[in-house]
GROMACS .gro file of C-alpha atoms in nm:
model
  429
    1MET     CA    1  -2.247  -1.742  -4.893
    2GLU     CA    2  -2.582  -1.838  -5.045
    3ASN     CA    3  -2.439  -2.172  -5.159
    4ILE     CA    4  -2.308  -2.265  -4.815
    5ILE     CA    5  -2.642  -2.167  -4.659
    6ALA     CA    6  -2.811  -2.406  -4.901
    7VAL     CA    7  -2.566  -2.679  -4.800
    8ALA     CA    8  -2.637  -2.612  -4.432
    9GLN     CA    9  -3.012  -2.621  -4.490
   10GLN     CA   10  -2.983  -2.955  -4.671
   11THR     CA   11  -2.774  -3.093  -4.386
   12ARG     CA   12  -3.026  -2.978  -4.126
   13GLN     CA   13  -3.319  -3.132  -4.313
   14ALA     CA   14  -3.135  -3.461  -4.345
   15ALA     CA   15  -3.036  -3.443  -3.976
   16LEU     CA   16  -3.400  -3.400  -3.869
   17LYS     CA   17  -3.488  -3.731  -4.037
   18LEU     CA   18  -3.172  -3.900  -3.909
   19ALA     CA   19  -3.257  -3.795  -3.553
   20VAL     CA   20  -3.565  -4.022  -3.543
   21LEU     CA   21  -3.420  -4.330  -3.713
   22SER     CA   22  -3.403  -4.656  -3.521
   23THR     CA   23  -3.082  -4.793  -3.379
   24GLU     CA   24  -3.097  -5.073  -3.635
   25ALA     CA   25  -3.123  -4.829  -3.925
   26LYS     CA   26  -2.830  -4.622  -3.799
   27ASN     CA   27  -2.615  -4.930  -3.742
   28GLN     CA   28  -2.693  -5.052  -4.092
   29ALA     CA   29  -2.577  -4.715  -4.224
   30ILE     CA   30  -2.256  -4.737  -4.022
   31GLU     CA   31  -2.180  -5.084  -4.159
   32ALA     CA   32  -2.253  -4.957  -4.511
   33ILE     CA   33  -1.998  -4.679  -4.453
   34ALA     CA   34  -1.736  -4.932  -4.341
   35GLN     CA   35  -1.795  -5.149  -4.648
   36ALA     CA   36  -1.786  -4.851  -4.883
   37LEU     CA   37  -1.455  -4.734  -4.735
   38GLU     CA   38  -1.308  -5.083  -4.776
   39SER     CA   39  -1.421  -5.090  -5.140
   40ALA     CA   40  -1.269  -4.747  -5.203
   41LYS     CA   41  -0.943  -4.825  -5.018
   42ASP     CA   42  -0.719  -4.795  -5.324
   43GLU     CA   43  -0.875  -4.467  -5.438
   44ILE     CA   44  -0.844  -4.319  -5.089
   45LEU     CA   45  -0.479  -4.420  -5.048
   46GLN     CA   46  -0.389  -4.292  -5.395
   47ALA     CA   47  -0.559  -3.961  -5.319
   48ASN     CA   48  -0.358  -3.937  -4.997
   49ILE     CA   49  -0.033  -4.009  -5.180
   50ALA     CA   50  -0.112  -3.720  -5.415
   51ASP     CA   51  -0.187  -3.492  -5.115
   52CYS     CA   52   0.139  -3.592  -4.949
   53GLU     CA   53   0.344  -3.532  -5.263
   54THR     CA   54   0.192  -3.187  -5.313
   55SER     CA   55   0.241  -3.095  -4.947
   56LEU     CA   56   0.605  -3.205  -4.948
   57ALA     CA   57   0.669  -2.993  -5.256
   58GLU     CA   58   0.516  -2.697  -5.073
   59GLY     CA   59   0.736  -2.752  -4.767
   60ILE     CA   60   0.482  -2.887  -4.518
   61ALA     CA   61   0.601  -2.899  -4.156
   62GLU     CA   62   0.700  -3.248  -4.040
   63PRO     CA   63   0.440  -3.279  -3.759
   64LEU     CA   64   0.162  -3.180  -4.000
   65TYR     CA   65   0.294  -3.422  -4.264
   66LYS     CA   66   0.279  -3.711  -4.014
   67ARG     CA   67  -0.084  -3.626  -3.944
   68LEU     CA   68  -0.161  -3.603  -4.315
   69LYS     CA   69  -0.011  -3.936  -4.418
   70LEU     CA   70  -0.277  -4.207  -4.436
   71ASP     CA   71  -0.130  -4.551  -4.489
   72GLU     CA   72  -0.309  -4.884  -4.513
   73HIS     CA   73  -0.262  -4.945  -4.140
   74LYS     CA   74  -0.421  -4.612  -4.041
   75LEU     CA   75  -0.710  -4.664  -4.282
   76ARG     CA   76  -0.771  -5.017  -4.155
   77ASP     CA   77  -0.780  -4.891  -3.795
   78ALA     CA   78  -1.017  -4.611  -3.890
   79ILE     CA   79  -1.258  -4.856  -4.056
   80ALA     CA   80  -1.237  -5.082  -3.750
   81GLY     CA   81  -1.329  -4.776  -3.546
   82VAL     CA   82  -1.640  -4.725  -3.760
   83ARG     CA   83  -1.757  -5.077  -3.681
   84ASP     CA   84  -1.678  -5.027  -3.314
   85VAL     CA   85  -1.909  -4.724  -3.312
   86GLY     CA   86  -2.183  -4.944  -3.452
   87LYS     CA   87  -2.144  -5.176  -3.150
   88LEU     CA   88  -2.183  -4.896  -2.897
   89ALA     CA   89  -2.501  -4.848  -2.697
   90GLU     CA   90  -2.769  -4.622  -2.845
   91PRO     CA   91  -2.703  -4.267  -2.715
   92VAL     CA   92  -3.038  -4.118  -2.824
   93GLY     CA   93  -3.368  -4.161  -2.640
   94THR     CA   94  -3.219  -4.253  -2.304
   95VAL     CA   95  -3.460  -4.158  -2.026
   96GLN     CA   96  -3.257  -3.970  -1.764
   97ILE     CA   97  -3.553  -3.856  -1.553
   98HIS     CA   98  -3.899  -4.017  -1.535
   99ARG     CA   99  -4.102  -3.841  -1.268
  100GLU     CA  100  -4.464  -3.804  -1.167
  101ILE     CA  101  -4.523  -3.435  -1.097
  102ASP     CA  102  -4.880  -3.513  -0.991
  103THR     CA  103  -5.130  -3.784  -1.076
  104GLY     CA  104  -5.148  -3.798  -1.456
  105LEU     CA  105  -4.879  -3.530  -1.500
  106ILE     CA  106  -4.556  -3.700  -1.608
  107LEU     CA  107  -4.213  -3.548  -1.676
  108LYS     CA  108  -3.934  -3.714  -1.874
  109ARG     CA  109  -3.587  -3.600  -1.966
  110LEU     CA  110  -3.452  -3.778  -2.272
  111THR     CA  111  -3.127  -3.757  -2.465
  112CYS     CA  112  -3.149  -3.622  -2.821
  113PRO     CA  113  -2.908  -3.521  -3.100
  114LEU     CA  114  -2.749  -3.178  -3.107
  115GLY     CA  115  -2.849  -3.122  -3.470
  116VAL     CA  116  -2.572  -3.022  -3.710
  117LEU     CA  117  -2.201  -3.040  -3.632
  118GLY     CA  118  -1.941  -2.825  -3.806
  119ILE     CA  119  -1.602  -2.999  -3.798
  120ILE     CA  120  -1.293  -2.811  -3.915
  121PHE     CA  121  -0.965  -3.001  -3.911
  122GLU     CA  122  -0.610  -2.970  -4.040
  123ALA     CA  123  -0.452  -3.271  -4.210
  124ARG     CA  124  -0.543  -3.607  -4.046
  125PRO     CA  125  -0.798  -3.721  -4.311
  126GLU     CA  126  -0.899  -4.025  -4.104
  127ALA     CA  127  -1.065  -3.777  -3.869
  128ALA     CA  128  -1.342  -3.746  -4.126
  129ILE     CA  129  -1.412  -4.118  -4.095
  130GLN     CA  130  -1.423  -4.111  -3.715
  131ILE     CA  131  -1.642  -3.803  -3.703
  132VAL     CA  132  -1.899  -3.921  -3.957
  133SER     CA  133  -1.950  -4.256  -3.784
  134LEU     CA  134  -2.006  -4.085  -3.449
  135ALA     CA  135  -2.237  -3.827  -3.606
  136ILE     CA  136  -2.456  -4.094  -3.768
  137LYS     CA  137  -2.476  -4.300  -3.449
  138SER     CA  138  -2.573  -3.994  -3.243
  139GLY     CA  139  -2.829  -3.879  -3.502
  140ASN     CA  140  -2.646  -3.563  -3.610
  141GLY     CA  141  -2.577  -3.413  -3.949
  142VAL     CA  142  -2.218  -3.304  -4.012
  143ILE     CA  143  -2.044  -3.045  -4.227
  144LEU     CA  144  -1.676  -3.125  -4.270
  145LYS     CA  145  -1.400  -2.882  -4.366
  146GLY     CA  146  -1.061  -3.046  -4.404
  147GLY     CA  147  -0.735  -2.861  -4.454
  148LYS     CA  148  -0.617  -2.779  -4.806
  149GLU     CA  149  -0.331  -3.026  -4.761
  150ALA     CA  150  -0.583  -3.314  -4.732
  151ILE     CA  151  -0.835  -3.203  -4.995
  152ARG     CA  152  -0.802  -3.507  -5.224
  153SER     CA  153  -0.803  -3.752  -4.934
  154CYS     CA  154  -1.113  -3.599  -4.776
  155ASP     CA  155  -1.294  -3.585  -5.109
  156ALA     CA  156  -1.227  -3.956  -5.171
  157ILE     CA  157  -1.335  -4.047  -4.818
  158VAL     CA  158  -1.657  -3.846  -4.824
  159LYS     CA  159  -1.740  -3.972  -5.173
  160ALA     CA  160  -1.716  -4.331  -5.043
  161ILE     CA  161  -1.921  -4.247  -4.733
  162LYS     CA  162  -2.199  -4.089  -4.938
  163GLN     CA  163  -2.200  -4.389  -5.171
  164GLY     CA  164  -2.242  -4.618  -4.872
  165LEU     CA  165  -2.521  -4.407  -4.722
  166SER     CA  166  -2.710  -4.397  -5.052
  167GLN     CA  167  -2.803  -4.762  -4.996
  168THR     CA  168  -2.946  -4.695  -4.647
  169ALA     CA  169  -3.220  -4.503  -4.467
  170VAL     CA  170  -2.977  -4.217  -4.397
  171ASN     CA  171  -2.991  -3.936  -4.650
  172PRO     CA  172  -2.636  -3.876  -4.783
  173ASP     CA  173  -2.704  -3.501  -4.742
  174ALA     CA  174  -2.647  -3.558  -4.370
  175VAL     CA  175  -2.275  -3.554  -4.456
  176GLN     CA  176  -2.127  -3.257  -4.643
  177LEU     CA  177  -1.771  -3.155  -4.734
  178LEU     CA  178  -1.650  -2.798  -4.780
  179THR     CA  179  -1.333  -2.751  -4.985
  180THR     CA  180  -1.223  -2.385  -4.984
  181ARG     CA  181  -1.057  -2.170  -4.717
  182GLU     CA  182  -1.320  -1.896  -4.766
  183GLU     CA  183  -1.590  -2.139  -4.654
  184ILE     CA  184  -1.440  -2.161  -4.304
  185LEU     CA  185  -1.544  -1.808  -4.208
  186GLN     CA  186  -1.879  -1.860  -4.377
  187LEU     CA  187  -1.936  -2.178  -4.178
  188LEU     CA  188  -1.850  -2.000  -3.854
  189LYS     CA  189  -2.130  -1.750  -3.921
  190LEU     CA  190  -2.402  -2.013  -3.963
  191ASP     CA  191  -2.528  -2.007  -3.604
  192LYS     CA  192  -2.883  -2.045  -3.738
  193TYR     CA  193  -2.805  -2.386  -3.890
  194VAL     CA  194  -2.497  -2.526  -3.708
  195ASP     CA  195  -2.522  -2.624  -3.342
  196LEU     CA  196  -2.162  -2.707  -3.250
  197ILE     CA  197  -1.820  -2.635  -3.401
  198ILE     CA  198  -1.535  -2.879  -3.334
  199PRO     CA  199  -1.194  -2.761  -3.455
  200ARG     CA  200  -0.901  -3.005  -3.474
  201GLY     CA  201  -0.558  -2.863  -3.546
  202SER     CA  202  -0.285  -2.636  -3.417
  203ASN     CA  203  -0.338  -2.415  -3.113
  204SER     CA  204  -0.336  -2.099  -3.328
  205PHE     CA  205  -0.598  -2.252  -3.557
  206VAL     CA  206  -0.827  -2.351  -3.271
  207ARG     CA  207  -0.797  -2.005  -3.114
  208PHE     CA  208  -0.884  -1.849  -3.450
  209VAL     CA  209  -1.205  -2.055  -3.462
  210GLN     CA  210  -1.293  -1.969  -3.102
  211ASP     CA  211  -1.245  -1.598  -3.171
  212ASN     CA  212  -1.457  -1.590  -3.488
  213THR     CA  213  -1.787  -1.758  -3.414
  214ARG     CA  214  -2.096  -1.731  -3.195
  215ILE     CA  215  -2.154  -2.105  -3.230
  216PRO     CA  216  -2.045  -2.310  -2.926
  217VAL     CA  217  -1.694  -2.451  -2.978
  218LEU     CA  218  -1.569  -2.781  -2.840
  219GLY     CA  219  -1.196  -2.837  -2.853
  220HIS     CA  220  -0.855  -2.766  -2.713
  221ALA     CA  221  -0.604  -2.501  -2.816
  222ASP     CA  222  -0.290  -2.661  -2.671
  223GLY     CA  223  -0.155  -3.001  -2.580
  224VAL     CA  224   0.113  -2.921  -2.322
  225CYS     CA  225   0.124  -3.255  -2.141
  226HIS     CA  226   0.352  -3.341  -1.849
  227LEU     CA  227   0.502  -3.649  -1.689
  228TYR     CA  228   0.624  -3.625  -1.329
  229ILE     CA  229   0.875  -3.881  -1.200
  230ASP     CA  230   0.827  -3.898  -0.827
  231LYS     CA  231   1.102  -3.978  -0.576
  232ALA     CA  232   0.931  -4.315  -0.522
  233ALA     CA  233   0.922  -4.402  -0.893
  234ASP     CA  234   1.033  -4.735  -1.035
  235VAL     CA  235   1.322  -4.631  -1.261
  236GLU     CA  236   1.255  -4.895  -1.527
  237LYS     CA  237   0.889  -4.788  -1.552
  238ALA     CA  238   0.990  -4.421  -1.557
  239VAL     CA  239   1.226  -4.467  -1.851
  240ALA     CA  240   0.983  -4.677  -2.055
  241ILE     CA  241   0.687  -4.447  -1.996
  242THR     CA  242   0.889  -4.133  -2.075
  243VAL     CA  243   1.018  -4.279  -2.402
  244ASP     CA  244   0.671  -4.390  -2.511
  245ALA     CA  245   0.497  -4.067  -2.408
  246LYS     CA  246   0.749  -3.856  -2.601
  247THR     CA  247   0.849  -4.061  -2.903
  248SER     CA  248   0.572  -4.302  -3.006
  249TYR     CA  249   0.397  -4.020  -3.194
  250PRO     CA  250   0.547  -3.679  -3.108
  251ALA     CA  251   0.301  -3.493  -3.333
  252ALA     CA  252   0.006  -3.610  -3.122
  253CYS     CA  253  -0.156  -3.374  -2.875
  254ASN     CA  254  -0.120  -3.636  -2.599
  255ALA     CA  255   0.260  -3.660  -2.628
  256ILE     CA  256   0.448  -3.510  -2.333
  257GLU     CA  257   0.632  -3.182  -2.378
  258THR     CA  258   0.774  -3.138  -2.026
  259LEU     CA  259   0.929  -3.391  -1.789
  260LEU     CA  260   0.937  -3.306  -1.419
  261VAL     CA  261   1.174  -3.510  -1.200
  262HIS     CA  262   1.202  -3.516  -0.821
  263ALA     CA  263   1.548  -3.405  -0.703
  264ASN     CA  264   1.600  -3.722  -0.496
  265ILE     CA  265   1.575  -3.953  -0.797
  266ALA     CA  266   1.708  -3.721  -1.070
  267PRO     CA  267   2.076  -3.828  -1.053
  268LYS     CA  268   1.974  -4.192  -1.101
  269VAL     CA  269   1.695  -4.167  -1.356
  270LEU     CA  270   1.792  -3.873  -1.577
  271PRO     CA  271   2.107  -4.029  -1.731
  272GLN     CA  272   1.909  -4.339  -1.828
  273ILE     CA  273   1.625  -4.132  -1.974
  274SER     CA  274   1.872  -3.913  -2.161
  275GLU     CA  275   2.050  -4.212  -2.311
  276ALA     CA  276   1.723  -4.371  -2.425
  277LEU     CA  277   1.583  -4.049  -2.573
  278GLN     CA  278   1.901  -3.937  -2.747
  279LYS     CA  279   1.919  -4.273  -2.925
  280LEU     CA  280   1.585  -4.171  -3.075
  281LYS     CA  281   1.719  -3.825  -3.166
  282VAL     CA  282   1.518  -3.634  -2.907
  283GLU     CA  283   1.650  -3.284  -2.838
  284LEU     CA  284   1.664  -3.223  -2.463
  285ARG     CA  285   1.634  -2.885  -2.292
  286GLY     CA  286   1.680  -2.852  -1.918
  287ASP     CA  287   1.679  -2.609  -1.630
  288GLU     CA  288   2.006  -2.533  -1.452
  289ARG     CA  289   1.983  -2.826  -1.212
  290THR     CA  290   1.908  -3.068  -1.495
  291ARG     CA  291   2.208  -2.941  -1.691
  292GLN     CA  292   2.434  -3.013  -1.395
  293ILE     CA  293   2.341  -3.380  -1.441
  294LEU     CA  294   2.298  -3.389  -1.819
  295HIS     CA  295   2.586  -3.197  -1.969
  296ASN     CA  296   2.575  -3.047  -2.319
  297ILE     CA  297   2.195  -3.017  -2.342
  298LEU     CA  298   2.027  -2.688  -2.426
  299GLU     CA  299   1.904  -2.451  -2.160
  300ALA     CA  300   1.528  -2.445  -2.109
  301THR     CA  301   1.366  -2.103  -2.098
  302GLU     CA  302   1.036  -1.984  -1.954
  303GLN     CA  303   0.884  -2.021  -2.301
  304ASP     CA  304   0.970  -2.391  -2.310
  305TRP     CA  305   0.744  -2.466  -2.014
  306GLU     CA  306   0.440  -2.345  -2.211
  307THR     CA  307   0.532  -2.475  -2.557
  308GLU     CA  308   0.366  -2.760  -2.744
  309TYR     CA  309   0.653  -2.882  -2.961
  310THR     CA  310   0.473  -3.162  -3.152
  311ALA     CA  311   0.828  -3.272  -3.234
  312LEU     CA  312   1.118  -3.468  -3.086
  313ILE     CA  313   1.196  -3.202  -2.825
  314LEU     CA  314   1.154  -3.241  -2.449
  315SER     CA  315   1.203  -2.984  -2.173
  316ILE     CA  316   1.310  -3.113  -1.830
  317LYS     CA  317   1.284  -2.955  -1.486
  318ILE     CA  318   1.395  -3.084  -1.147
  319VAL     CA  319   1.154  -3.018  -0.860
  320ASP     CA  320   1.192  -3.064  -0.484
  321SER     CA  321   0.847  -3.198  -0.404
  322LEU     CA  322   0.521  -3.342  -0.533
  323GLU     CA  323   0.356  -3.012  -0.446
  324GLU     CA  324   0.601  -2.820  -0.665
  325ALA     CA  325   0.535  -3.057  -0.956
  326ILE     CA  326   0.159  -3.014  -0.922
  327ALA     CA  327   0.195  -2.635  -0.902
  328HIS     CA  328   0.409  -2.629  -1.218
  329ILE     CA  329   0.161  -2.841  -1.412
  330ASN     CA  330  -0.137  -2.633  -1.304
  331GLU     CA  331   0.053  -2.316  -1.400
  332TYR     CA  332   0.184  -2.420  -1.742
  333GLY     CA  333  -0.029  -2.717  -1.847
  334SER     CA  334  -0.312  -2.704  -2.097
  335LYS     CA  335  -0.551  -2.928  -1.896
  336HIS     CA  336  -0.509  -3.206  -2.151
  337THR     CA  337  -0.333  -3.508  -1.996
  338ASP     CA  338  -0.067  -3.528  -1.724
  339GLY     CA  339   0.086  -3.829  -1.552
  340ILE     CA  340   0.285  -3.939  -1.249
  341VAL     CA  341   0.526  -4.231  -1.215
  342SER     CA  342   0.537  -4.344  -0.852
  343GLU     CA  343   0.513  -4.651  -0.631
  344ASP     CA  344   0.380  -4.431  -0.350
  345GLU     CA  345   0.002  -4.472  -0.368
  346GLU     CA  346  -0.065  -4.172  -0.146
  347ALA     CA  347   0.150  -3.947  -0.364
  348ALA     CA  348  -0.021  -4.080  -0.675
  349GLN     CA  349  -0.369  -4.018  -0.537
  350THR     CA  350  -0.271  -3.663  -0.435
  351PHE     CA  351  -0.146  -3.600  -0.789
  352LEU     CA  352  -0.462  -3.743  -0.947
  353ALA     CA  353  -0.681  -3.533  -0.720
  354LEU     CA  354  -0.501  -3.199  -0.747
  355VAL     CA  355  -0.379  -3.177  -1.107
  356ASN     CA  356  -0.640  -2.988  -1.307
  357ALA     CA  357  -0.656  -3.176  -1.637
  358ALA     CA  358  -0.907  -3.373  -1.842
  359GLY     CA  359  -0.686  -3.680  -1.800
  360VAL     CA  360  -0.464  -3.766  -1.502
  361TYR     CA  361  -0.263  -4.088  -1.522
  362HIS     CA  362  -0.063  -4.304  -1.280
  363ASN     CA  363   0.221  -4.529  -1.400
  364CYS     CA  364   0.117  -4.525  -1.766
  365SER     CA  365   0.183  -4.323  -2.079
  366THR     CA  366  -0.018  -4.012  -2.166
  367ARG     CA  367  -0.051  -4.158  -2.516
  368PHE     CA  368  -0.355  -4.355  -2.398
  369ALA     CA  369  -0.560  -4.032  -2.406
  370ASP     CA  370  -0.760  -4.130  -2.712
  371GLY     CA  371  -1.124  -4.209  -2.781
  372PHE     CA  372  -1.048  -4.535  -2.963
  373ARG     CA  373  -0.829  -4.654  -2.675
  374TYR     CA  374  -1.095  -4.553  -2.423
  375GLY     CA  375  -1.344  -4.778  -2.599
  376PHE     CA  376  -1.545  -4.493  -2.750
  377GLY     CA  377  -1.505  -4.646  -3.097
  378ALA     CA  378  -1.365  -4.314  -3.215
  379GLU     CA  379  -1.359  -3.951  -3.108
  380VAL     CA  380  -1.470  -3.624  -3.261
  381GLY     CA  381  -1.195  -3.441  -3.076
  382ILE     CA  382  -1.047  -3.373  -2.736
  383SER     CA  383  -1.182  -3.105  -2.505
  384THR     CA  384  -0.981  -2.936  -2.232
  385GLN     CA  385  -1.260  -2.706  -2.120
  386GLN     CA  386  -1.371  -2.717  -1.758
  387MET     CA  387  -1.734  -2.794  -1.838
  388PRO     CA  388  -1.822  -3.139  -1.973
  389PRO     CA  389  -1.755  -3.311  -2.199
  390ARG     CA  390  -1.382  -3.327  -2.118
  391GLY     CA  391  -1.101  -3.534  -2.263
  392PRO     CA  392  -1.164  -3.754  -2.569
  393VAL     CA  393  -1.518  -3.683  -2.682
  394GLY     CA  394  -1.725  -3.968  -2.818
  395LEU     CA  395  -2.099  -4.017  -2.847
  396GLU     CA  396  -2.181  -3.865  -2.508
  397GLY     CA  397  -2.049  -3.529  -2.623
  398LEU     CA  398  -2.275  -3.525  -2.930
  399VAL     CA  399  -2.610  -3.552  -2.755
  400THR     CA  400  -2.802  -3.310  -2.541
  401TYR     CA  401  -3.140  -3.362  -2.372
  402LYS     CA  402  -3.492  -3.229  -2.375
  403TYR     CA  403  -3.777  -3.231  -2.123
  404GLN     CA  404  -4.107  -3.387  -2.221
  405MET     CA  405  -4.419  -3.342  -2.009
  406SER     CA  406  -4.760  -3.497  -2.063
  407GLY     CA  407  -5.080  -3.439  -1.868
  408ASN     CA  408  -5.456  -3.454  -1.890
  409GLY     CA  409  -5.572  -3.095  -1.893
  410HIS     CA  410  -5.344  -2.994  -1.606
  411ILE     CA  411  -5.295  -2.619  -1.550
  412SER     CA  412  -5.040  -2.441  -1.333
  413ALA     CA  413  -5.308  -2.236  -1.148
  414THR     CA  414  -5.412  -2.555  -0.965
  415TYR     CA  415  -5.083  -2.546  -0.775
  416THR     CA  416  -5.087  -2.180  -0.663
  417GLY     CA  417  -5.298  -1.969  -0.431
  418ALA     CA  418  -5.472  -2.035  -0.098
  419ASN     CA  419  -5.592  -2.384  -0.187
  420ALA     CA  420  -5.288  -2.485  -0.390
  421LYS     CA  421  -5.252  -2.854  -0.460
  422SER     CA  422  -4.916  -3.012  -0.377
  423PHE     CA  423  -4.688  -3.182  -0.630
  424THR     CA  424  -4.614  -3.550  -0.570
  425HIS     CA  425  -4.265  -3.544  -0.727
  426ARG     CA  426  -4.249  -3.925  -0.735
  427ASP     CA  427  -3.968  -4.080  -0.939
  428LEU     CA  428  -4.087  -4.359  -1.167
  429LEU     CA  429  -3.752  -4.491  -1.286
   0.00000   0.00000   0.00000
């Protein structure tokens, strides 16, 4: 425990200096990271191949293996994301309130870094790249803990990042990597040094983190996403969106797990959807009414409605109204991302207003729920909590704010009592 405390102290000291660096200095560090990752491309990919081979020998689950595998395409996109972060507006030092309280007594509210982030993630080594770039841009230190299945990949990535930072104004100690399972519980106890924990992984893993720390946690435990095909849906759009939302990357948390179909359109659209999905080897499970249209598919149970498969499995339910679809989603959904396919604008707007989720979509795939696709450059994770930030979390989720007040000998007693002076409360922005 003493060693990890020392690591956390080093990270916090480096973060304090990073917090006051100029935008130019931080952007130079981000570009140095991108260049270092490009230079270390072969080492990173070879390390990932070794991780993948070991994990396959140990019987890794297919969804986790897909997250673990880092090919040249994924790495190139991750490096592009680093550079995109460098192009984003400066998140630190933004004046949100500039107010005269009285003559010579001025109040400001400015954005500032959180401090030190603790990021714990399973597989998906490119997450380390995304997270570090966002941390540097927002002026935060970061302690990374990747899963054991990605240990070589993460080590190669962080080694390259530190090498890049060593040539810049950012102290490489601002980025740290933990490597053992025992360090997870130790990290979760460091509420004196770590300001926010962001877990990325399975729902059971995220719940474990939430249950074992006093540090604020930002994340989501489940990704039970829905697509509702309304009675006024365009059938061609409905089929294409369903196929993309389920099959383009079934291990992703923004892939749909349940398809809801209005009874009026079900006989027309379900056979076409079934044909398209079964060509892609998707296992279908349906309620009784669905199985009357799609013969020889499995029966869906109550458990299916609340299950995140992260695999080529889709549960289907026929509903009689928009209201029933919304009620089902709000009952079983995880507040991640849910969509409607409809040419009825009023129905779509009702859906968007009443479904309680971080992302609500109309006539497009839920797979767009991603920080890179939103133009955030990258994301540190996705939050389904009710309080902000919600959805893909980029720079705005990594800053807080502080109040600054300056005066000229002002004292509070002047504004109390029988002859109390009034505040001017004049906004200066």
